[in-house]
Coordinates of C-alpha atoms and ligand atoms in Angstrom, one line a residue:
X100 CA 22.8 64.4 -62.1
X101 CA 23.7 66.4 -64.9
X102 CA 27.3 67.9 -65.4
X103 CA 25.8 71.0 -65.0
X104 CA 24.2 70.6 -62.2
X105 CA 27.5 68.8 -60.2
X106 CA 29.1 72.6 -61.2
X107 CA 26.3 74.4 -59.9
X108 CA 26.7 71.9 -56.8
X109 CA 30.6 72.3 -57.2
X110 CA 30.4 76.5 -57.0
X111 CA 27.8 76.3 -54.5
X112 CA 30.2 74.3 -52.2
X113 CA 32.9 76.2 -53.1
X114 CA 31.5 79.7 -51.9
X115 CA 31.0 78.0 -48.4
X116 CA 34.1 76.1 -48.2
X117 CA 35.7 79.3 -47.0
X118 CA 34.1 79.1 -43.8
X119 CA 34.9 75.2 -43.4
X120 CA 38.6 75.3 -41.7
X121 CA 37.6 78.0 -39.3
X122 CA 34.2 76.4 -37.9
X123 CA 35.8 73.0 -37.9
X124 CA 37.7 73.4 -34.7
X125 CA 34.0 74.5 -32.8
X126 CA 31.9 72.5 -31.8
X127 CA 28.9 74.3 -33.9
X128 CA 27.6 72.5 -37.3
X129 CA 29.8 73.3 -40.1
X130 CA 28.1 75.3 -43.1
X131 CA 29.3 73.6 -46.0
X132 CA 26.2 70.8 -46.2
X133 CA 23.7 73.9 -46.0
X134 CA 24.9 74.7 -50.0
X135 CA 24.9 71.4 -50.7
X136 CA 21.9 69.5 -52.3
X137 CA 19.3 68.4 -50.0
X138 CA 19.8 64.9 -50.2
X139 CA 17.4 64.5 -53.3
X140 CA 18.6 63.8 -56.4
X141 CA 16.9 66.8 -58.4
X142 CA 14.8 65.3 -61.8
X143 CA 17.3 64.7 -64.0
X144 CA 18.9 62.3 -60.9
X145 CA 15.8 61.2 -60.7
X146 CA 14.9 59.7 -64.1
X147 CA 17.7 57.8 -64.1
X148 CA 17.2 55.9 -61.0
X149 CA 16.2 52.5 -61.8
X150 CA 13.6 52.4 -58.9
X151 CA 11.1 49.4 -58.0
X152 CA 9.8 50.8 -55.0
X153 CA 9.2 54.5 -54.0
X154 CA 10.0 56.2 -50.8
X155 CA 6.3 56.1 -50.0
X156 CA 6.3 52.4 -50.4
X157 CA 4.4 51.9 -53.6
X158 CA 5.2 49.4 -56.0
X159 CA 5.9 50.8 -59.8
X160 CA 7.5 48.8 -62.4
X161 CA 10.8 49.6 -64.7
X162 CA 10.9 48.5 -68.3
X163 CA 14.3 47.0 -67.8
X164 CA 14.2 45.5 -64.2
X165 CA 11.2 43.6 -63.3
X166 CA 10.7 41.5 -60.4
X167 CA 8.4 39.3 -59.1
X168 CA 8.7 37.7 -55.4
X169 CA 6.5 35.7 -53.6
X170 CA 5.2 37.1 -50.2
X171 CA 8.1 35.0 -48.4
X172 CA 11.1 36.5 -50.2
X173 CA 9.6 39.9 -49.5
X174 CA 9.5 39.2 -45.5
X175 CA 12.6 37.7 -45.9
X176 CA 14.1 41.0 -47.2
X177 CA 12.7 42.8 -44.5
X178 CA 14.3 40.4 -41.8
X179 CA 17.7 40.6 -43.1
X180 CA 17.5 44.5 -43.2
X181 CA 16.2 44.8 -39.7
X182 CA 18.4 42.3 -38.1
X183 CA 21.4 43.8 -40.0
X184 CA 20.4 47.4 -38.3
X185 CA 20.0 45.5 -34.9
X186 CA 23.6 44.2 -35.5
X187 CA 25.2 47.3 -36.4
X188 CA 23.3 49.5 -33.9
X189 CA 24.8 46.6 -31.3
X190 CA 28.6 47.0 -32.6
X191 CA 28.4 51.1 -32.4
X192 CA 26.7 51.0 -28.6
X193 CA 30.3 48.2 -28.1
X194 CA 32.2 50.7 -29.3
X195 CA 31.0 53.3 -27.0
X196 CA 31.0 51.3 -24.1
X197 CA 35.4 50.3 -25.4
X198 CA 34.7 46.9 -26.1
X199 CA 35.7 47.7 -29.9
X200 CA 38.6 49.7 -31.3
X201 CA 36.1 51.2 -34.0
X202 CA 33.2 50.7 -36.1
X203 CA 32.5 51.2 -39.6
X204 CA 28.4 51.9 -39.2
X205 CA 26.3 50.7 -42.5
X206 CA 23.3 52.6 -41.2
X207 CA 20.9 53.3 -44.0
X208 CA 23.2 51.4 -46.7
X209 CA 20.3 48.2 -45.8
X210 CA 18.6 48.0 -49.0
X211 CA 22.0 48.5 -51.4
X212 CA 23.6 45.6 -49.0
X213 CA 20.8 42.9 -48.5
X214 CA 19.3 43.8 -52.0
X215 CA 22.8 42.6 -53.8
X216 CA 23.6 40.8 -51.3
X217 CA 21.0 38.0 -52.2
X218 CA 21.1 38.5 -55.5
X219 CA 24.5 36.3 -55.4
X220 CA 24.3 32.6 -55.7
X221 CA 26.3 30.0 -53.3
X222 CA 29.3 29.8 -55.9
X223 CA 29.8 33.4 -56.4
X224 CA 32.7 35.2 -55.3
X225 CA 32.3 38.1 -52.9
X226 CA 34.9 41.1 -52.8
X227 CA 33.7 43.4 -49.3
X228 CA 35.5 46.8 -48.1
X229 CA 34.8 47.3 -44.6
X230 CA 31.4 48.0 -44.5
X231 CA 29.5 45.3 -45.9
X232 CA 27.7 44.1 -43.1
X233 CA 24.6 43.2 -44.7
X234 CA 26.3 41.4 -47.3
X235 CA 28.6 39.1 -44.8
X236 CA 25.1 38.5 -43.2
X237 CA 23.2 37.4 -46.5
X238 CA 26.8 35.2 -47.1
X239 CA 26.2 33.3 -43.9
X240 CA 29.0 34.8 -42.0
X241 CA 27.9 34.9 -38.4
X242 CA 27.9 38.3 -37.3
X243 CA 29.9 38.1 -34.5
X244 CA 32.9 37.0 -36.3
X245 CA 32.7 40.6 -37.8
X246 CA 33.9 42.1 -35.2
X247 CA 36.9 40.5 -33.9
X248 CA 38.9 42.7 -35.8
X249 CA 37.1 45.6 -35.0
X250 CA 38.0 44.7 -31.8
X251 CA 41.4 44.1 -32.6
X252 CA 41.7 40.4 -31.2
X253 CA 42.0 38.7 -35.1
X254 CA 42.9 39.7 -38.3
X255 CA 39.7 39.1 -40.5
X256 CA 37.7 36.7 -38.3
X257 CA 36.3 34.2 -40.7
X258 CA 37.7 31.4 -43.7
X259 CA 36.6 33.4 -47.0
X260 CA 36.8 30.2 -48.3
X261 CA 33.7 29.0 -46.6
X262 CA 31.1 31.6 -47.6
X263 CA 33.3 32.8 -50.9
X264 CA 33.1 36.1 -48.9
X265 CA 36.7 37.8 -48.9
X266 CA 38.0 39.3 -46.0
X267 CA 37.0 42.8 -45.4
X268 CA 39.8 45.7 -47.1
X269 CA 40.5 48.5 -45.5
X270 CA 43.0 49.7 -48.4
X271 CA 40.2 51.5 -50.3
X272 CA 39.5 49.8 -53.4
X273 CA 42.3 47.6 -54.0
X274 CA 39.5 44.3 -53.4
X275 CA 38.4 45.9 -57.0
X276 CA 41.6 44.2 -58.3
X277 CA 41.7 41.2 -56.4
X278 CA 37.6 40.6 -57.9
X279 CA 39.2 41.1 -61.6
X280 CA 42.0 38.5 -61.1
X281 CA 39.5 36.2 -59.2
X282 CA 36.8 36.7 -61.8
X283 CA 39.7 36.4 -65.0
X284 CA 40.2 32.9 -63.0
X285 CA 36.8 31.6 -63.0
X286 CA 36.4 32.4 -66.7
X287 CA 39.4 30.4 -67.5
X288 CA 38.0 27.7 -65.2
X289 CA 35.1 27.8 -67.3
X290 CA 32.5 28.3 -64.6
X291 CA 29.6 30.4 -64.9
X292 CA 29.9 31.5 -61.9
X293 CA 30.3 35.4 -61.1
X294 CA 32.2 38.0 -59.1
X295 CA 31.0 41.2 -56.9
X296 CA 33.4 43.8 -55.8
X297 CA 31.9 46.0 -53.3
X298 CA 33.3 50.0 -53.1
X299 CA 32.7 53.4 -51.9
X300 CA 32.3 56.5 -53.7
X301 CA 35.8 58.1 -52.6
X302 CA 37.8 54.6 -53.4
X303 CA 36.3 55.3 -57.1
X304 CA 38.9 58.2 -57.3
X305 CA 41.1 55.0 -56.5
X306 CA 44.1 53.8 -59.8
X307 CA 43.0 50.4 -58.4
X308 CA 39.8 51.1 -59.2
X309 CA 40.5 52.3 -62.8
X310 CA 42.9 49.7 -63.3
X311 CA 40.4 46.8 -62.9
X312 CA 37.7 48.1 -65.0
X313 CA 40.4 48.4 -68.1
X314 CA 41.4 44.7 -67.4
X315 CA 37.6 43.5 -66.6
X316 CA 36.2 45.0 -70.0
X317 CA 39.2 44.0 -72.2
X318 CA 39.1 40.5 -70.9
X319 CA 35.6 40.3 -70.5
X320 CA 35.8 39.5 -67.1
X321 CA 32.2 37.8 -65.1
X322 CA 32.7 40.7 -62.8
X323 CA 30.2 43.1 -60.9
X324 CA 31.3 46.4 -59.6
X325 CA 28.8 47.6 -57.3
X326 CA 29.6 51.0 -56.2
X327 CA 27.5 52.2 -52.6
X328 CA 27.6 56.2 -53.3
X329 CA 26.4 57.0 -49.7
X330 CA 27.7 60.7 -50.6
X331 CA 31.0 60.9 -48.5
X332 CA 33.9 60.1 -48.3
X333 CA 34.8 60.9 -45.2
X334 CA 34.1 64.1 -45.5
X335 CA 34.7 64.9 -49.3
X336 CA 31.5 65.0 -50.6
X337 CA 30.6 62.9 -54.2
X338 CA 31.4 66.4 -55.9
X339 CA 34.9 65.7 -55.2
X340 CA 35.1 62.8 -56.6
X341 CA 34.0 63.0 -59.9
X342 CA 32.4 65.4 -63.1
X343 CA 30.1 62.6 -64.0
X344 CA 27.7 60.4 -62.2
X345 CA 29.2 57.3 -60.9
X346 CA 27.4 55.1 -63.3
X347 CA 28.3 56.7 -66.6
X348 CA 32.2 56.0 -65.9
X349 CA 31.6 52.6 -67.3
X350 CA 30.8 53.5 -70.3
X351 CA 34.3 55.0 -71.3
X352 CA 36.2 51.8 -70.4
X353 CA 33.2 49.8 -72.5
X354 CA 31.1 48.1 -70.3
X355 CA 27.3 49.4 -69.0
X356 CA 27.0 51.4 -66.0
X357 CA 23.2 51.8 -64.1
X358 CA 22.3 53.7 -61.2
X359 CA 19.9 52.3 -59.0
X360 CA 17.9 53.5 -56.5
X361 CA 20.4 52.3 -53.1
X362 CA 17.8 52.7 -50.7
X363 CA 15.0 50.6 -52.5
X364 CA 16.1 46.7 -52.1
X365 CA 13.5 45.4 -54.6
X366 CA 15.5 47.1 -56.8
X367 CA 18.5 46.7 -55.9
X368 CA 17.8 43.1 -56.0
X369 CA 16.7 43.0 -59.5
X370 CA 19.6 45.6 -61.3
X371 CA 22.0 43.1 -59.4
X372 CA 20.3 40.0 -60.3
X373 CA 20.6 41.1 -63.7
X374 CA 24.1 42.2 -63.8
X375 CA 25.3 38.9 -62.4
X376 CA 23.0 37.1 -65.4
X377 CA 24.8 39.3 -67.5
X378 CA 28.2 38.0 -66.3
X379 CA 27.8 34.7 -66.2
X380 CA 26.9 34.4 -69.6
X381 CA 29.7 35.8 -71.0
X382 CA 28.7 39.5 -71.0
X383 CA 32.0 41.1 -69.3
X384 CA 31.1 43.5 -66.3
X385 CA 28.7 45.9 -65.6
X386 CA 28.9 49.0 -63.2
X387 CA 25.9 49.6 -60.0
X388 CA 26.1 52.7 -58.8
X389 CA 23.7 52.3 -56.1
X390 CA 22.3 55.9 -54.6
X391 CA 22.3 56.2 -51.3
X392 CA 23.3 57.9 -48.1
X393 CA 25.5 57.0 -44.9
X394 CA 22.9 57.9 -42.4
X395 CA 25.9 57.6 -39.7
X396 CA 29.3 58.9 -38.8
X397 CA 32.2 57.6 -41.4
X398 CA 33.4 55.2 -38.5
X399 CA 32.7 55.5 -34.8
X400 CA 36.0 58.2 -34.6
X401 CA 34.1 60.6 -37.3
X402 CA 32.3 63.4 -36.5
X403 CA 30.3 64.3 -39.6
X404 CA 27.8 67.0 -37.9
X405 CA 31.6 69.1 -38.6
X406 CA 31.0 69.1 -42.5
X407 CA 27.5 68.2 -43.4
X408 CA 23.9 69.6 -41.9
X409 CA 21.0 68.2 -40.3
X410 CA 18.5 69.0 -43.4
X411 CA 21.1 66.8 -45.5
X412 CA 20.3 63.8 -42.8
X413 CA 16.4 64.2 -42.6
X414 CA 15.4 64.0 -46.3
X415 CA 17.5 61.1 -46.4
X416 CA 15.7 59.8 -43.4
X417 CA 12.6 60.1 -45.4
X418 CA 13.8 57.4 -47.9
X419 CA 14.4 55.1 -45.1
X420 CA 15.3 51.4 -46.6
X421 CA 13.4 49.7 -43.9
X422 CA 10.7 51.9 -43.3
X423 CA 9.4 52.2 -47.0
X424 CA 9.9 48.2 -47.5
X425 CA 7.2 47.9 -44.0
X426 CA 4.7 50.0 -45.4
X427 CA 4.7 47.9 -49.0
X428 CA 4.3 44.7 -47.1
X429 CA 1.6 46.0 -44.5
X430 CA -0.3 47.8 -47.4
X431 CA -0.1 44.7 -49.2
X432 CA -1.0 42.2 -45.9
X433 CA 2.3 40.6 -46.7
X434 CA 3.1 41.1 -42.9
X435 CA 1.0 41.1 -39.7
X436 CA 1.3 43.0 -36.0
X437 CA 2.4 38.9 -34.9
X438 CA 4.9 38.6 -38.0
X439 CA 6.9 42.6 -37.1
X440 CA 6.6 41.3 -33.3
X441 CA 8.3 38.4 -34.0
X442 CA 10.9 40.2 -35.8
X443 CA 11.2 42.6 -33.4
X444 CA 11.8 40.1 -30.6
X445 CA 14.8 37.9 -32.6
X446 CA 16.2 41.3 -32.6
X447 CA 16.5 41.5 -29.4
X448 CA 18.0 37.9 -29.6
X449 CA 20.2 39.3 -31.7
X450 CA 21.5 41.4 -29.9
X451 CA 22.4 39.6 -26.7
X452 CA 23.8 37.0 -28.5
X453 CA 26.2 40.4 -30.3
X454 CA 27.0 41.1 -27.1
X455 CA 27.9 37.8 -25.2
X456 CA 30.3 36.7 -27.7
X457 CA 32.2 40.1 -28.4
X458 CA 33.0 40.2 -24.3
X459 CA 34.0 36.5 -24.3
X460 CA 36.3 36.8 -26.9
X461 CA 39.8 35.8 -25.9
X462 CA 42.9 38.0 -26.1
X463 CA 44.9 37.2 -29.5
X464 CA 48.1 35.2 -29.3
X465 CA 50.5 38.2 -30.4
X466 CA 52.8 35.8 -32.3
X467 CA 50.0 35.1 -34.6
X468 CA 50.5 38.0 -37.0
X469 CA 53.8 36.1 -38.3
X470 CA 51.2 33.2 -39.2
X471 CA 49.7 33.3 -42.9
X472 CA 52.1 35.8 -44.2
X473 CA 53.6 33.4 -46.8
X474 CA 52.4 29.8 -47.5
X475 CA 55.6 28.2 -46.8
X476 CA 58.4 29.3 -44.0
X477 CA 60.5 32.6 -45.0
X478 CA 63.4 33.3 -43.2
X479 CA 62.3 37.1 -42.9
X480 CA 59.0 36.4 -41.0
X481 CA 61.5 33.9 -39.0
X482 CA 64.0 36.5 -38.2
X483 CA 61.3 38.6 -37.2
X484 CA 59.0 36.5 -34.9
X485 CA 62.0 35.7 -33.4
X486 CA 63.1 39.9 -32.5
X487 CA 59.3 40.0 -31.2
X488 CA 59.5 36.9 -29.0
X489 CA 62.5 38.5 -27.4
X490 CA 60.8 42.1 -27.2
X491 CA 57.5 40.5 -25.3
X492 CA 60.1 38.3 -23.0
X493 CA 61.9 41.7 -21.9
X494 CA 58.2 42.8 -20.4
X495 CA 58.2 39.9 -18.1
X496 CA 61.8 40.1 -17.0
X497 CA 60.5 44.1 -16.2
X498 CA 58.1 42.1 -14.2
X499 CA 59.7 40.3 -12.3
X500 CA 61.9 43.0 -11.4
X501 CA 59.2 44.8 -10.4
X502 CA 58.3 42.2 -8.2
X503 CA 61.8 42.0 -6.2
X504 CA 62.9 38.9 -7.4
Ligands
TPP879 C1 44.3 53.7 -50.4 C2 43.6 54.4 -49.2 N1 43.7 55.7 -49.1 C3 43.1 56.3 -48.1 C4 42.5 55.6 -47.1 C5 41.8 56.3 -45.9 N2 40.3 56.2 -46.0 C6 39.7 55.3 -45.3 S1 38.1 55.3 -45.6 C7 38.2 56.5 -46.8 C8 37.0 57.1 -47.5 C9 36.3 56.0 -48.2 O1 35.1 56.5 -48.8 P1 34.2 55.6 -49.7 O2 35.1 54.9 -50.7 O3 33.2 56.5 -50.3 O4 33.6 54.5 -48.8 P2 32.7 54.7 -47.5 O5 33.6 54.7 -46.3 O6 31.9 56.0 -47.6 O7 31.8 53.5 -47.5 C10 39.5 56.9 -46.9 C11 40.0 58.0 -47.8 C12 42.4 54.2 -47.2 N3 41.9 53.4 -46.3 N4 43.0 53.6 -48.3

């Protein structure tokens, strides 16, 4: 995107904002996406984009990211995005039905997720926000513990220890710190292993954000930023978050910046692959900006058909993650009717088992938000576990009262 042509975008937005506040309150699509690009980055967008596979599915070839997988790695890129769909589709229909509080949908974020996400070894260090399904999934963290605290029963659900996969951050952008510290850690460890901080396109706009790339490239940190720009946030669009493409804000704080095609995970794979390389061997960071679109509400309590159109939505549909990943493999006989069946039907599998778990999932122990606050006792967190012990015993004396006795 040129700077030109964000101001172009930026006026073209601007005339229409006017009607924004007006048609927000009825129910009728707001008019604001309608001057708003169509989705497509326009050529200059377009010549950037490190891409390895087009929306039609062909393969073409980059002069900086190649890649070469055998037909097993390819199916197993196309499992972990379809079952990663399956899951998420499962924890928005939960939240429908109340079973959770909320859900953060990655819904057309597959390729950006699974393609990064196994680009990471075992001994990297993984830095989520909230929406990094696909990730926790190529980490080995078992779905279901995803969604404990989506259901508001735990708070995070799983060791980070186990998988190196943090706990998720709601706070947007401050996990971009915690990665820099981390990764500042492992270099004076001397390991070669590498960090990955995932964030949005609204938590760039974050100090936190800013902060850690002027401490990552001054202490040549083995860190990864890999920026999802899925166009919102919320409902400020990109435009409002910056002058420049994503990307190119690396280059002012001194380390590289790339923009990869988001929704293609072949490349995705490889600009991620290379970026970690890059770390590990004592490179400093590097900047992903990884184009691509949230095809679904913000969480399950947005509503984004009240700031952004339909057209927006279907020429994003048209560079599906999954759909152009399919056609490469079928075009190629890398996968058969039997092998997509089979798919189809641990999906289903998956599902259930989504399902089961989130409904038997105990009540939480309500004293256990005084636990892991400090690492030792603090007279504080004593003071006040003690003030909420007292608070929850005056609901059952209320009982009993109730009860006549
Ligand atoms: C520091 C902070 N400010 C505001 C919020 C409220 N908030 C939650 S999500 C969000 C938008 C995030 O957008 P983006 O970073 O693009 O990520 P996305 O949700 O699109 O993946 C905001 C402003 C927050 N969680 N943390």
């Amino acid at each position: 995107m040129t700077v030109e042509g964000t101001a172009q975008r930026k006026n073209a937005r601007g005339s229409s904002k006017r009607t924004t506040a007006k048609k927000a309150t009825s129910a009728k699509k707001a008019s604001p996406a309608k001057a708003r690009n169509s989705g497509r980055p326009d050529q200059a967008e377009q010549d950037q984009l490190v891409q390895l596979l087009t929306p039609e599915g062909k393969r073409v070839e980059h002069p900086d990211y190649s890649i070469d997988l055998s037909a097993e790695e390819l199916r197993g890129l196309y499992r972990d995005m379809v079952l990663t769909r399956k899951f998420d589709a499962e924890a928005t229909t939960l939240q429908r039905q109340g079973e959770l509080g909320l859900w953060a949908s990655l819904l057309g974020q597959e390729a950006a997720q699974i393609g990064s996400g196994r680009a990471l070894r075992d001994d990297d260090y993984v830095f989520p926000t909230y929406r990094e399904h696909g990730v926790a999934w190529c980490r080995g963290v078992d779905p279901t513990n995803l969604l404990g605290m989506f259901r508001g029963v735990n708070h995070g659900g799983w060791d980070p220890n186990t998988n190196n996969f943090h706990l998720y951050t709601i706070v947007i952008g401050s996990q971009t710190l915690h990665a820099t510290g981390y990764a500042m850690g492992v270099q004076k460890d001397g390991a070669d292993s590498a960090v990955i901080a995932y964030f949005g396109d609204g938590a760039s706009s974050q100090g936190d954000v800013a902060e850690s790339f002027t401490f990552s490239a001054v202490y040549n940190a083995p860190v990864v930023f890999f920026c999802q720009n899925n166009q919102w946030a919320i409902s400020e669009p990109t435009e409002k978050q910056t002058r420049v493409p994503l990307y190119q804000r690396a280059r002012g704080f001194g380390f590289p910046g790339v923009r990869v095609d988001g929704n293609d995970v072949l490349a995705c794979l490889a600009v991620t692959k290379a970026a970690l390389e890059r770390a590990r061997t004592g490179q400093g960071p590097m900047l992903i900006e990884a184009f691509t679109y949230r095809m679904g509400a913000h969480t399950t309590s947005d509503d984004p058909t009240k700031y952004r159109a339909d057209e927006e939505r279907a020429a994003w549909e048209a560079k599906d993650p999954i759909l152009r990943l399919r056609t490469y493999l079928e075009a190629e006989g890398i996968v058969d009717e039997a092998y997509l069946a089979s798919i189809d039907e641990e999906s289903e599998a998956l599902g259930k088992r989504v399902r089961d778990a989130v409904r038997a999932m105990p009540d939480p122990d309500t004293m256990a938000i005084f636990e892991n606050v400090y690492a030792d006792g603090h007279a504080l967190v004593d003071e006040e576990r003690a003030q909420f012990a007292a608070y929850q015993a005056s609901f059952a004396d209320a009982d009993l009262v109730a009860e006549g006795n």
